[in-house]
CSV table of C-alpha atoms in Angstrom, one decimal:
chain,number,residue,atom,x,y,z
A,14,UNK,CA,124.4,87.9,87.6
A,15,UNK,CA,121.2,86.4,86.4
A,16,UNK,CA,120.1,89.1,84.0
A,17,UNK,CA,117.8,88.4,81.1
A,18,UNK,CA,120.4,89.1,78.3
A,19,UNK,CA,117.9,88.0,75.7
A,20,UNK,CA,116.1,91.3,76.1
A,21,UNK,CA,119.4,93.3,76.3
A,22,UNK,CA,118.4,94.8,79.6
A,23,UNK,CA,121.6,96.1,81.2
A,24,UNK,CA,121.2,99.6,82.5
A,25,UNK,CA,119.4,102.9,81.9
A,26,UNK,CA,122.3,104.1,79.6
A,27,UNK,CA,121.8,101.3,77.2
A,28,UNK,CA,118.7,100.1,75.2
A,29,UNK,CA,116.1,100.3,78.0
A,30,UNK,CA,115.4,104.1,77.9
A,31,UNK,CA,114.3,103.7,74.2
A,32,UNK,CA,111.7,101.0,75.2
A,33,UNK,CA,110.5,103.1,78.1
A,34,UNK,CA,110.0,106.0,75.8
A,35,UNK,CA,108.0,103.8,73.4
A,36,UNK,CA,105.8,102.5,76.3
A,37,UNK,CA,105.2,106.1,77.6
A,38,UNK,CA,104.1,107.3,74.2
A,39,UNK,CA,101.8,104.3,73.8
A,40,UNK,CA,100.2,104.6,77.2
A,41,UNK,CA,96.8,106.3,77.0
A,42,UNK,CA,96.1,109.1,79.4
A,43,UNK,CA,93.2,108.4,81.8
A,44,UNK,CA,90.3,110.7,81.5
A,45,UNK,CA,90.8,111.7,77.8
A,46,UNK,CA,87.1,111.1,77.1
A,47,UNK,CA,85.2,113.5,79.3
A,48,UNK,CA,81.5,113.6,80.1
A,49,UNK,CA,81.4,116.4,82.6
A,50,UNK,CA,77.6,117.1,82.5
A,51,UNK,CA,76.8,113.4,83.1
A,52,UNK,CA,79.4,113.0,85.9
A,53,UNK,CA,78.1,116.2,87.6
A,54,UNK,CA,74.5,115.0,87.3
A,55,UNK,CA,75.2,111.6,88.9
A,56,UNK,CA,77.4,113.1,91.6
A,57,UNK,CA,74.7,115.6,92.5
A,58,UNK,CA,72.0,113.0,92.5
A,59,UNK,CA,74.0,110.9,95.0
A,60,UNK,CA,74.8,113.9,97.2
A,61,UNK,CA,71.1,114.8,97.4
A,62,UNK,CA,70.1,111.2,98.4
A,63,UNK,CA,69.2,111.0,102.0
A,64,UNK,CA,71.2,108.4,104.0
A,65,UNK,CA,69.2,105.3,104.9
A,66,UNK,CA,68.2,105.5,108.6
A,67,UNK,CA,70.0,102.7,110.6
A,68,UNK,CA,66.7,101.7,112.0
A,69,UNK,CA,65.5,100.8,108.5
A,70,UNK,CA,68.3,98.2,108.3
A,71,UNK,CA,67.2,96.7,111.7
A,72,UNK,CA,63.5,96.7,110.7
A,73,UNK,CA,64.3,94.8,107.5
A,74,UNK,CA,66.7,92.4,109.3
A,75,UNK,CA,69.6,93.5,107.1
A,76,UNK,CA,73.1,92.5,108.4
A,77,UNK,CA,75.2,95.4,107.3
A,78,UNK,CA,78.7,94.3,106.3
A,79,UNK,CA,77.4,90.7,106.8
A,80,UNK,CA,77.8,91.4,110.5
A,81,UNK,CA,75.3,90.5,113.3
A,82,UNK,CA,74.3,93.1,115.9
A,83,UNK,CA,77.0,91.8,118.3
A,84,UNK,CA,79.7,92.2,115.7
A,85,UNK,CA,80.1,88.5,114.8
A,86,UNK,CA,80.1,87.5,111.2
A,87,UNK,CA,77.0,86.1,109.5
A,88,UNK,CA,77.6,82.4,108.9
A,89,UNK,CA,77.2,81.9,105.1
A,90,UNK,CA,79.1,78.7,104.6
A,91,UNK,CA,81.1,75.8,106.0
A,92,UNK,CA,84.8,75.2,105.5
A,93,UNK,CA,87.5,72.7,106.5
A,94,UNK,CA,90.4,74.9,105.3
A,95,UNK,CA,91.0,77.3,108.2
A,96,UNK,CA,89.5,79.2,111.1
A,97,UNK,CA,90.4,82.2,113.2
A,98,UNK,CA,89.0,82.2,116.8
A,99,UNK,CA,89.0,85.1,119.2
A,100,UNK,CA,85.8,84.6,121.1
A,101,UNK,CA,83.0,82.1,121.7
A,102,UNK,CA,79.3,82.7,122.0
A,103,UNK,CA,77.4,82.2,125.3
A,104,UNK,CA,74.0,80.7,125.8
A,105,UNK,CA,72.3,84.1,125.1
A,106,UNK,CA,74.5,84.9,122.1
A,107,UNK,CA,76.8,87.1,124.0
A,108,UNK,CA,80.5,87.3,123.0
A,109,UNK,CA,82.9,85.7,125.5
A,110,UNK,CA,86.5,86.8,124.7
A,111,UNK,CA,89.4,84.4,124.7
A,112,UNK,CA,93.0,84.0,123.6
A,113,UNK,CA,93.2,84.1,119.9
A,114,UNK,CA,93.7,80.8,117.9
A,115,UNK,CA,94.3,80.2,114.2
A,116,UNK,CA,93.9,76.8,112.7
A,117,UNK,CA,95.1,75.5,109.3
A,118,UNK,CA,93.2,72.4,108.4
A,119,UNK,CA,92.6,71.8,112.1
A,120,UNK,CA,96.2,72.3,113.1
A,121,UNK,CA,97.1,75.1,115.5
A,122,UNK,CA,99.3,77.6,113.7
A,123,UNK,CA,101.6,77.8,116.8
A,124,UNK,CA,102.3,74.1,116.6
A,125,UNK,CA,103.0,74.3,112.8
A,126,UNK,CA,105.3,77.3,113.2
A,127,UNK,CA,107.2,75.9,116.2
A,128,UNK,CA,107.7,72.6,114.3
A,129,UNK,CA,109.3,74.5,111.4
A,130,UNK,CA,111.5,76.6,113.7
A,131,UNK,CA,112.6,73.6,115.7
A,132,UNK,CA,113.7,71.8,112.6
A,133,UNK,CA,115.5,75.0,111.4
A,134,UNK,CA,113.9,75.0,107.9
A,135,UNK,CA,111.6,77.0,105.7
A,136,UNK,CA,107.9,76.1,106.0
A,137,UNK,CA,105.8,78.0,103.6
A,138,UNK,CA,105.8,75.3,100.9
A,139,UNK,CA,104.8,72.7,103.5
A,140,UNK,CA,102.0,74.9,104.7
A,141,UNK,CA,100.8,75.4,101.1
A,142,UNK,CA,100.8,71.6,100.7
A,143,UNK,CA,98.7,71.3,103.9
A,144,UNK,CA,96.2,74.0,102.8
A,145,UNK,CA,95.7,72.5,99.3
A,146,UNK,CA,95.6,68.8,100.3
A,147,UNK,CA,94.3,68.8,103.8
A,148,UNK,CA,97.2,66.7,105.1
A,149,UNK,CA,100.7,67.3,106.4
A,150,UNK,CA,103.2,65.9,103.9
A,151,UNK,CA,105.9,63.3,104.5
A,152,UNK,CA,109.4,64.4,103.6
A,153,UNK,CA,109.1,62.5,100.3
A,154,UNK,CA,105.7,64.1,99.4
A,155,UNK,CA,107.0,67.5,100.3
A,156,UNK,CA,110.1,67.2,98.1
A,157,UNK,CA,107.9,66.1,95.2
A,158,UNK,CA,105.6,69.1,95.8
A,159,UNK,CA,108.6,71.5,95.9
A,160,UNK,CA,109.8,70.0,92.6
A,161,UNK,CA,106.4,70.9,91.1
A,162,UNK,CA,106.7,74.5,92.4
A,163,UNK,CA,110.3,74.7,91.3
A,164,UNK,CA,109.2,74.0,87.7
A,165,UNK,CA,107.1,77.1,87.9
A,166,UNK,CA,109.5,79.5,89.6
A,167,UNK,CA,110.9,80.8,86.3
A,168,UNK,CA,108.4,82.6,84.1
A,169,UNK,CA,108.6,81.5,80.5
A,170,UNK,CA,110.3,84.2,78.4
A,171,UNK,CA,107.2,84.8,76.3
A,172,UNK,CA,105.3,85.6,79.5
A,173,UNK,CA,108.0,88.0,80.7
A,174,UNK,CA,107.9,89.8,77.4
A,175,UNK,CA,104.2,89.8,76.7
A,176,UNK,CA,102.9,90.4,80.3
A,177,UNK,CA,105.5,92.4,82.1
A,178,UNK,CA,107.2,94.5,79.5
A,179,UNK,CA,104.1,95.7,77.6
A,180,UNK,CA,102.0,97.2,80.4
A,181,UNK,CA,104.1,99.1,82.9
A,182,UNK,CA,102.6,99.0,86.4
A,183,UNK,CA,101.9,102.0,88.6
A,184,UNK,CA,100.0,100.1,91.2
A,185,UNK,CA,101.5,96.6,91.9
A,186,UNK,CA,98.3,95.0,93.1
A,187,UNK,CA,96.5,96.0,90.0
A,188,UNK,CA,99.4,94.8,87.9
A,189,UNK,CA,99.3,91.5,89.7
A,190,UNK,CA,95.6,91.1,89.0
A,191,UNK,CA,96.3,91.9,85.3
A,192,UNK,CA,99.2,89.4,85.2
A,193,UNK,CA,97.1,86.6,86.6
A,194,UNK,CA,94.3,87.3,84.2
A,195,UNK,CA,96.8,87.3,81.3
A,196,UNK,CA,98.0,83.8,82.4
A,197,UNK,CA,94.6,82.6,81.2
A,198,UNK,CA,95.8,83.2,77.6
A,199,UNK,CA,98.7,80.8,78.0
A,200,UNK,CA,96.6,78.0,79.5
A,201,UNK,CA,95.0,75.6,76.9
A,202,UNK,CA,92.7,74.3,79.7
A,203,UNK,CA,91.9,77.7,81.2
A,204,UNK,CA,88.1,77.1,81.5
A,205,UNK,CA,88.3,73.5,82.8
A,206,UNK,CA,87.0,73.6,86.3
A,207,UNK,CA,87.6,69.9,87.1
A,208,UNK,CA,89.3,69.5,90.4
A,209,UNK,CA,92.4,67.9,88.8
A,210,UNK,CA,92.9,70.8,86.5
A,211,UNK,CA,92.2,73.5,89.2
A,212,UNK,CA,94.9,71.8,91.4
A,213,UNK,CA,97.3,72.0,88.5
A,214,UNK,CA,96.4,75.7,87.9
A,215,UNK,CA,96.8,76.4,91.6
A,216,UNK,CA,100.3,75.0,91.7
A,217,UNK,CA,101.2,77.0,88.5
A,218,UNK,CA,99.9,80.3,90.0
A,219,UNK,CA,101.5,79.8,93.4
A,220,UNK,CA,104.8,78.9,91.8
A,221,UNK,CA,104.8,81.9,89.4
A,222,UNK,CA,103.6,84.4,92.0
A,223,UNK,CA,107.0,85.5,93.5
A,224,UNK,CA,108.4,86.3,90.0
A,225,UNK,CA,105.2,87.9,88.8
A,226,UNK,CA,105.3,90.2,91.9
A,227,UNK,CA,109.0,90.9,91.8
A,228,UNK,CA,109.3,91.6,88.1
A,229,UNK,CA,106.2,93.9,88.2
A,230,UNK,CA,108.0,95.8,91.0
A,231,UNK,CA,111.2,96.1,89.0
A,232,UNK,CA,109.3,97.3,85.9
A,233,UNK,CA,107.6,99.9,88.1
A,234,UNK,CA,110.9,101.1,89.4
A,235,UNK,CA,112.3,101.5,85.9
A,236,UNK,CA,109.3,103.1,84.3
A,237,UNK,CA,108.0,105.4,87.0
A,238,UNK,CA,111.0,105.8,89.4
A,239,UNK,CA,113.7,106.2,86.6
A,240,UNK,CA,115.8,103.4,88.1
A,241,UNK,CA,117.8,100.7,86.3
A,242,UNK,CA,116.1,97.4,85.5
A,243,UNK,CA,117.8,94.4,87.0
A,244,UNK,CA,115.9,91.1,86.6
A,245,UNK,CA,117.5,88.2,88.4
A,246,UNK,CA,116.6,84.6,87.6
A,247,UNK,CA,114.7,82.8,90.4
A,248,UNK,CA,116.5,79.7,91.7
A,249,UNK,CA,114.1,76.9,91.2
A,250,UNK,CA,115.1,74.8,94.2
A,251,UNK,CA,114.7,77.8,96.6
A,252,UNK,CA,111.4,78.6,98.3
A,253,UNK,CA,109.2,81.6,97.9
A,254,UNK,CA,110.9,83.6,100.7
A,255,UNK,CA,114.4,83.2,99.3
A,256,UNK,CA,113.3,84.0,95.8
A,257,UNK,CA,111.4,87.1,96.8
A,258,UNK,CA,114.4,88.6,98.5
A,259,UNK,CA,116.6,87.6,95.6
A,260,UNK,CA,114.3,89.0,93.0
A,261,UNK,CA,113.5,92.4,94.6
A,262,UNK,CA,117.1,93.3,95.6
A,263,UNK,CA,119.6,94.6,93.2
A,264,UNK,CA,122.4,92.5,94.8
A,265,UNK,CA,120.2,89.4,95.0
A,266,UNK,CA,121.7,88.8,98.4
A,267,UNK,CA,120.1,88.1,101.8
A,268,UNK,CA,120.9,86.5,105.1
A,269,UNK,CA,119.6,83.4,106.6
A,270,UNK,CA,117.6,85.2,109.3
A,271,UNK,CA,116.1,87.5,106.7
A,272,UNK,CA,114.8,84.5,104.6
A,273,UNK,CA,113.6,82.8,107.8
A,274,UNK,CA,111.5,85.6,109.0
A,275,UNK,CA,110.0,86.4,105.6
A,276,UNK,CA,109.1,82.7,105.3
A,277,UNK,CA,107.4,83.1,108.7
A,278,UNK,CA,105.4,86.1,107.4
A,279,UNK,CA,104.3,84.1,104.4
A,280,UNK,CA,103.1,81.2,106.7
A,281,UNK,CA,101.2,83.5,109.0
A,282,UNK,CA,99.4,85.3,106.1
A,283,UNK,CA,98.6,82.2,104.1
A,284,UNK,CA,95.1,81.6,105.5
A,285,UNK,CA,92.6,83.2,107.8
A,286,UNK,CA,89.3,81.4,107.4
A,287,UNK,CA,86.6,81.8,104.7
A,288,UNK,CA,85.1,85.0,106.0
A,289,UNK,CA,87.8,87.5,105.4
A,290,UNK,CA,86.9,89.7,102.4
A,291,UNK,CA,89.4,88.4,99.8
A,292,UNK,CA,88.8,84.7,100.7
A,293,UNK,CA,85.0,85.2,100.6
A,294,UNK,CA,85.6,86.8,97.2
A,295,UNK,CA,87.3,83.6,96.1
A,296,UNK,CA,84.2,81.6,97.3
A,297,UNK,CA,81.8,84.1,95.7
A,298,UNK,CA,83.4,84.2,92.3
A,299,UNK,CA,84.3,80.5,92.3
A,300,UNK,CA,80.6,79.6,92.9
A,301,UNK,CA,79.8,80.9,89.4
A,302,UNK,CA,82.1,78.1,88.0
A,303,UNK,CA,84.3,80.7,86.3
A,304,UNK,CA,88.0,80.0,85.6
A,305,UNK,CA,90.7,80.0,88.2
A,306,UNK,CA,92.5,83.1,86.9
A,307,UNK,CA,89.3,85.2,87.1
A,308,UNK,CA,88.7,84.0,90.7
A,309,UNK,CA,92.2,84.8,91.9
A,310,UNK,CA,92.4,88.1,90.1
A,311,UNK,CA,89.1,89.1,91.9
A,312,UNK,CA,90.6,88.1,95.2
A,313,UNK,CA,93.7,90.3,94.5
A,314,UNK,CA,91.4,93.2,93.8
A,315,UNK,CA,89.7,92.7,97.2
A,316,UNK,CA,93.0,92.4,99.1
A,317,UNK,CA,94.2,95.6,97.4
A,318,UNK,CA,91.6,97.7,99.3
A,319,UNK,CA,93.1,99.7,102.2
A,320,UNK,CA,90.4,98.4,104.5
A,321,UNK,CA,91.7,94.9,104.0
A,322,UNK,CA,95.3,94.2,102.8
A,323,UNK,CA,96.9,97.6,103.2
A,324,UNK,CA,97.0,97.7,107.0
A,325,UNK,CA,100.7,96.9,107.3
A,326,UNK,CA,101.5,99.9,105.2
A,327,UNK,CA,99.5,102.0,107.6
A,328,UNK,CA,101.7,100.8,110.4
A,329,UNK,CA,104.8,101.7,108.5
A,330,UNK,CA,103.5,105.2,107.7
A,331,UNK,CA,102.4,105.7,111.4
A,332,UNK,CA,105.9,104.8,112.7
A,333,UNK,CA,107.5,107.1,110.2
A,334,UNK,CA,105.2,109.9,111.4
A,335,UNK,CA,106.1,109.0,115.0
A,336,UNK,CA,109.8,109.4,114.3
A,337,UNK,CA,109.2,112.8,112.7
A,338,UNK,CA,107.4,114.0,115.8
A,339,UNK,CA,109.0,112.3,118.7
A,340,UNK,CA,112.4,113.7,119.6
A,341,UNK,CA,113.7,110.7,121.5
A,342,UNK,CA,112.3,107.4,120.3
A,343,UNK,CA,113.9,105.6,123.3
A,344,UNK,CA,111.8,107.8,125.7
A,345,UNK,CA,108.7,105.8,126.5
A,346,UNK,CA,106.9,108.8,127.9
A,347,UNK,CA,107.2,110.7,124.6
A,348,UNK,CA,106.0,107.7,122.6
A,349,UNK,CA,102.9,107.4,124.9
A,350,UNK,CA,102.2,111.1,124.4
A,351,UNK,CA,102.3,110.5,120.6
A,352,UNK,CA,99.9,107.5,120.9
A,353,UNK,CA,97.6,109.7,122.9
A,354,UNK,CA,97.7,112.4,120.2
A,355,UNK,CA,96.9,109.7,117.6
A,356,UNK,CA,93.9,108.5,119.6
A,357,UNK,CA,92.7,112.1,119.9
A,358,UNK,CA,93.0,112.5,116.1
A,359,UNK,CA,95.8,115.1,116.5
A,360,UNK,CA,98.6,113.0,115.0
A,361,UNK,CA,99.4,110.8,112.0
A,362,UNK,CA,96.4,110.8,109.6
A,363,UNK,CA,93.8,112.2,112.0
A,364,UNK,CA,91.8,109.0,111.9
A,365,UNK,CA,92.1,108.4,115.7
A,366,UNK,CA,93.3,104.8,114.9
A,367,UNK,CA,96.5,103.2,116.2
A,368,UNK,CA,97.3,100.9,113.4
A,369,UNK,CA,98.5,97.5,114.3
A,370,UNK,CA,96.3,97.3,117.4
A,371,UNK,CA,92.9,95.7,117.5
A,372,UNK,CA,91.2,93.2,115.3
A,373,UNK,CA,87.7,92.2,114.1
A,374,UNK,CA,88.0,88.7,115.5
A,375,UNK,CA,91.0,88.5,117.9
A,376,UNK,CA,90.5,90.2,121.3
A,377,UNK,CA,92.9,89.1,124.0
A,378,UNK,CA,95.6,88.1,121.5
A,379,UNK,CA,96.5,87.6,117.9
A,380,UNK,CA,98.5,84.3,117.6
A,381,UNK,CA,100.2,85.5,114.5
A,382,UNK,CA,101.5,88.6,116.3
A,383,UNK,CA,102.8,86.6,119.2
A,384,UNK,CA,104.7,84.3,116.8
A,385,UNK,CA,106.0,87.1,114.6
A,386,UNK,CA,107.1,89.2,117.6
A,387,UNK,CA,109.5,86.5,118.8
A,388,UNK,CA,111.3,86.3,115.4
A,389,UNK,CA,111.1,90.1,114.9
A,390,UNK,CA,113.1,90.6,118.1
A,391,UNK,CA,115.8,88.3,116.8
A,392,UNK,CA,115.8,90.2,113.5
A,393,UNK,CA,116.1,93.5,115.5
A,394,UNK,CA,119.1,92.1,117.4
A,395,UNK,CA,120.8,91.0,114.2
A,396,UNK,CA,120.3,94.4,112.5
A,397,UNK,CA,121.0,96.6,115.7
A,398,UNK,CA,117.4,97.9,115.6
A,399,UNK,CA,116.3,97.1,119.2
A,400,UNK,CA,115.6,100.8,119.9
A,401,UNK,CA,113.1,100.8,117.0
A,402,UNK,CA,111.7,97.5,118.0
A,403,UNK,CA,111.0,99.0,121.4
A,404,UNK,CA,108.6,101.5,119.8
A,405,UNK,CA,106.4,98.7,118.7
A,406,UNK,CA,106.5,97.1,122.1
A,407,UNK,CA,105.4,100.4,123.7
A,408,UNK,CA,102.5,100.7,121.3
A,409,UNK,CA,101.4,97.1,122.0
A,410,UNK,CA,101.7,97.5,125.8
A,411,UNK,CA,100.0,100.9,126.2
A,412,UNK,CA,97.4,101.5,123.5
A,413,UNK,CA,94.5,99.8,125.4
A,414,UNK,CA,95.1,101.8,128.6
A,415,UNK,CA,95.6,105.0,126.7
A,416,UNK,CA,92.4,104.4,124.7
A,417,UNK,CA,90.5,104.1,128.0
A,418,UNK,CA,92.0,107.4,129.2
A,419,UNK,CA,91.1,109.2,126.0
A,420,UNK,CA,87.7,107.8,125.3
A,421,UNK,CA,86.5,106.8,128.8
A,422,UNK,CA,85.7,103.2,128.1
A,423,UNK,CA,87.6,100.0,128.4
A,424,UNK,CA,87.9,98.1,125.0
A,425,UNK,CA,89.9,94.9,125.0
A,426,UNK,CA,92.5,95.1,122.2
A,427,UNK,CA,95.8,93.5,121.4
A,428,UNK,CA,98.5,93.8,118.9
A,429,UNK,CA,97.6,92.3,115.5
A,430,UNK,CA,99.9,90.7,113.0
A,431,UNK,CA,100.2,94.0,111.0
A,432,UNK,CA,102.1,95.7,113.9
A,433,UNK,CA,105.1,93.4,113.8
A,434,UNK,CA,105.0,92.7,110.1
A,435,UNK,CA,105.3,96.4,109.6
A,436,UNK,CA,108.5,96.3,111.6
A,437,UNK,CA,109.8,93.2,109.8
A,438,UNK,CA,109.2,94.7,106.3
A,439,UNK,CA,111.0,97.9,107.3
A,440,UNK,CA,113.9,96.0,108.8
A,441,UNK,CA,114.2,93.9,105.6
A,442,UNK,CA,114.2,97.1,103.6
A,443,UNK,CA,111.1,95.9,101.7
A,444,UNK,CA,109.6,98.9,99.9
A,445,UNK,CA,106.1,100.0,101.1
A,446,UNK,CA,104.5,99.2,97.8
A,447,UNK,CA,105.5,95.6,98.1
A,448,UNK,CA,103.9,95.0,101.5
A,449,UNK,CA,100.4,94.1,100.2
A,450,UNK,CA,101.8,92.1,97.1
A,451,UNK,CA,103.8,90.0,99.5
A,452,UNK,CA,100.6,89.5,101.5
A,453,UNK,CA,98.9,88.3,98.3
A,454,UNK,CA,101.9,86.0,97.5
A,455,UNK,CA,101.2,84.3,100.8
A,456,UNK,CA,97.4,84.3,100.7
A,457,UNK,CA,97.1,82.9,97.2
A,458,UNK,CA,97.7,79.5,98.8
A,459,UNK,CA,94.7,79.9,101.0
A,460,UNK,CA,92.6,81.3,98.1
A,461,UNK,CA,93.4,78.3,96.0
A,462,UNK,CA,92.5,75.9,98.8
A,463,UNK,CA,89.1,77.6,99.3
A,464,UNK,CA,88.4,77.7,95.6
A,465,UNK,CA,89.0,73.9,95.4
A,466,UNK,CA,86.6,73.5,98.4
A,467,UNK,CA,84.0,75.6,96.8
A,468,UNK,CA,84.1,73.7,93.5
A,469,UNK,CA,84.3,70.3,95.1
A,470,UNK,CA,81.6,70.6,97.8
A,471,UNK,CA,79.3,73.6,97.7
A,472,UNK,CA,78.2,73.6,94.1
A,473,UNK,CA,75.7,76.3,94.5
A,474,UNK,CA,76.0,79.9,93.3
A,475,UNK,CA,76.2,82.4,96.1
A,476,UNK,CA,73.3,84.7,95.7
A,477,UNK,CA,72.5,87.0,98.6
A,478,UNK,CA,69.6,89.5,98.5
A,479,UNK,CA,69.3,93.3,98.7
A,480,UNK,CA,65.9,94.7,99.5
A,481,UNK,CA,64.9,97.6,97.3
A,482,UNK,CA,63.4,100.5,99.3
A,483,UNK,CA,63.1,102.9,96.4
A,484,UNK,CA,59.4,104.0,95.9
A,485,UNK,CA,57.8,103.1,92.6
A,486,UNK,CA,57.7,105.9,90.1
A,487,UNK,CA,55.3,106.8,87.2
A,488,UNK,CA,56.9,106.8,83.8
A,489,UNK,CA,57.3,110.4,82.3
A,490,UNK,CA,57.4,110.7,78.6
A,491,UNK,CA,60.5,112.4,77.1
A,492,UNK,CA,58.8,115.6,76.1
A,493,UNK,CA,57.4,116.1,79.7
A,494,UNK,CA,60.7,115.6,81.6
């Protein structure tokens, strides 16, 4: 069955509960050391601070959020790895919207995906090769690269024991960051930032990542959810998508279309230009010449943030709320009423946001959403979920017009990749807490490519500036305070 018999992990009625008890007893309780007076003092100080007037930012030419006044990103570097395009700038700097495009190493993502689909094969490993090397592999080159990854699919037993079974995870993204940092300990060349060594480290991390993620999830289920622990062996010759499904499911089974669409999700999430927060974090941290594990762990921490990597979970939660509040999910009029209530802040989380629609860069269309929607429909057909799939279509087709009715202004917006990835993850029975870790499993390929680029070409520490607007103060002796 692929169980790690060495650790005698069979079921909750056997040896595992004793180990869980030991871990719980050894786990410190957060907040045991209390400094209430200091915490109250700092909190009160911040509450009493007056917000900085927006005009002060303009006066000092500060680009808040590294955004220009027209919403475009401040250009802070050059890259050859990837680019996301949703508009172009006119002669006067105005944004001219256009159909969305995504390029990996200059190749249109639509061409890459359709090439994989036409050949009826998995493509994530090929895309990883492209991102790291800058070239599309021949069949022979790809097979050799897959062999390199295959050698890293199975975590060494010492890593399983030392990393996964000693620090039970509550939050999987935090656990992933910890696991990556702990890999540093097992690397005799951990601090070597030569390009050759960083390429080797990148392949190691990318190969290990599905197992690091899946085993962390299984440990979380056993420790916090009181479920049995079932650790399957990865199959080295299988790709990331197949192994993810195998490792997170008790049965270890999956269908061809399930593996195909998860592979597509990994391809579409692998890269999105150098300016997204987690990839910029890779550049920022790598510019200090620190080790690979620190840079990737920092990027995981960035992706964990709900304003960045957690959007697909927001879609899943919104659909769950819709189902609770819409009597007939096949009734388009009732769904549109729900969307209207969401936009008015009367439904879901009260934010007024329809998750899965709109994007910081893409305007008329998100190429990832278009590609994923095609395959998601096939998945819906195979699982008899077309009624549920129709909910997502209604959201995509009506949110812009309903937004105009509610807010009185026309804002161009389209479905983004999170809308249909939310459907896919739910249809694949992927638990919510794994949505962002799967995103990380895909994006680590892009992060590693950008890290290599930063080390090879930029060679200058990234050092932006903050202007201090606090007035100077006269020192007060201790007895006079």
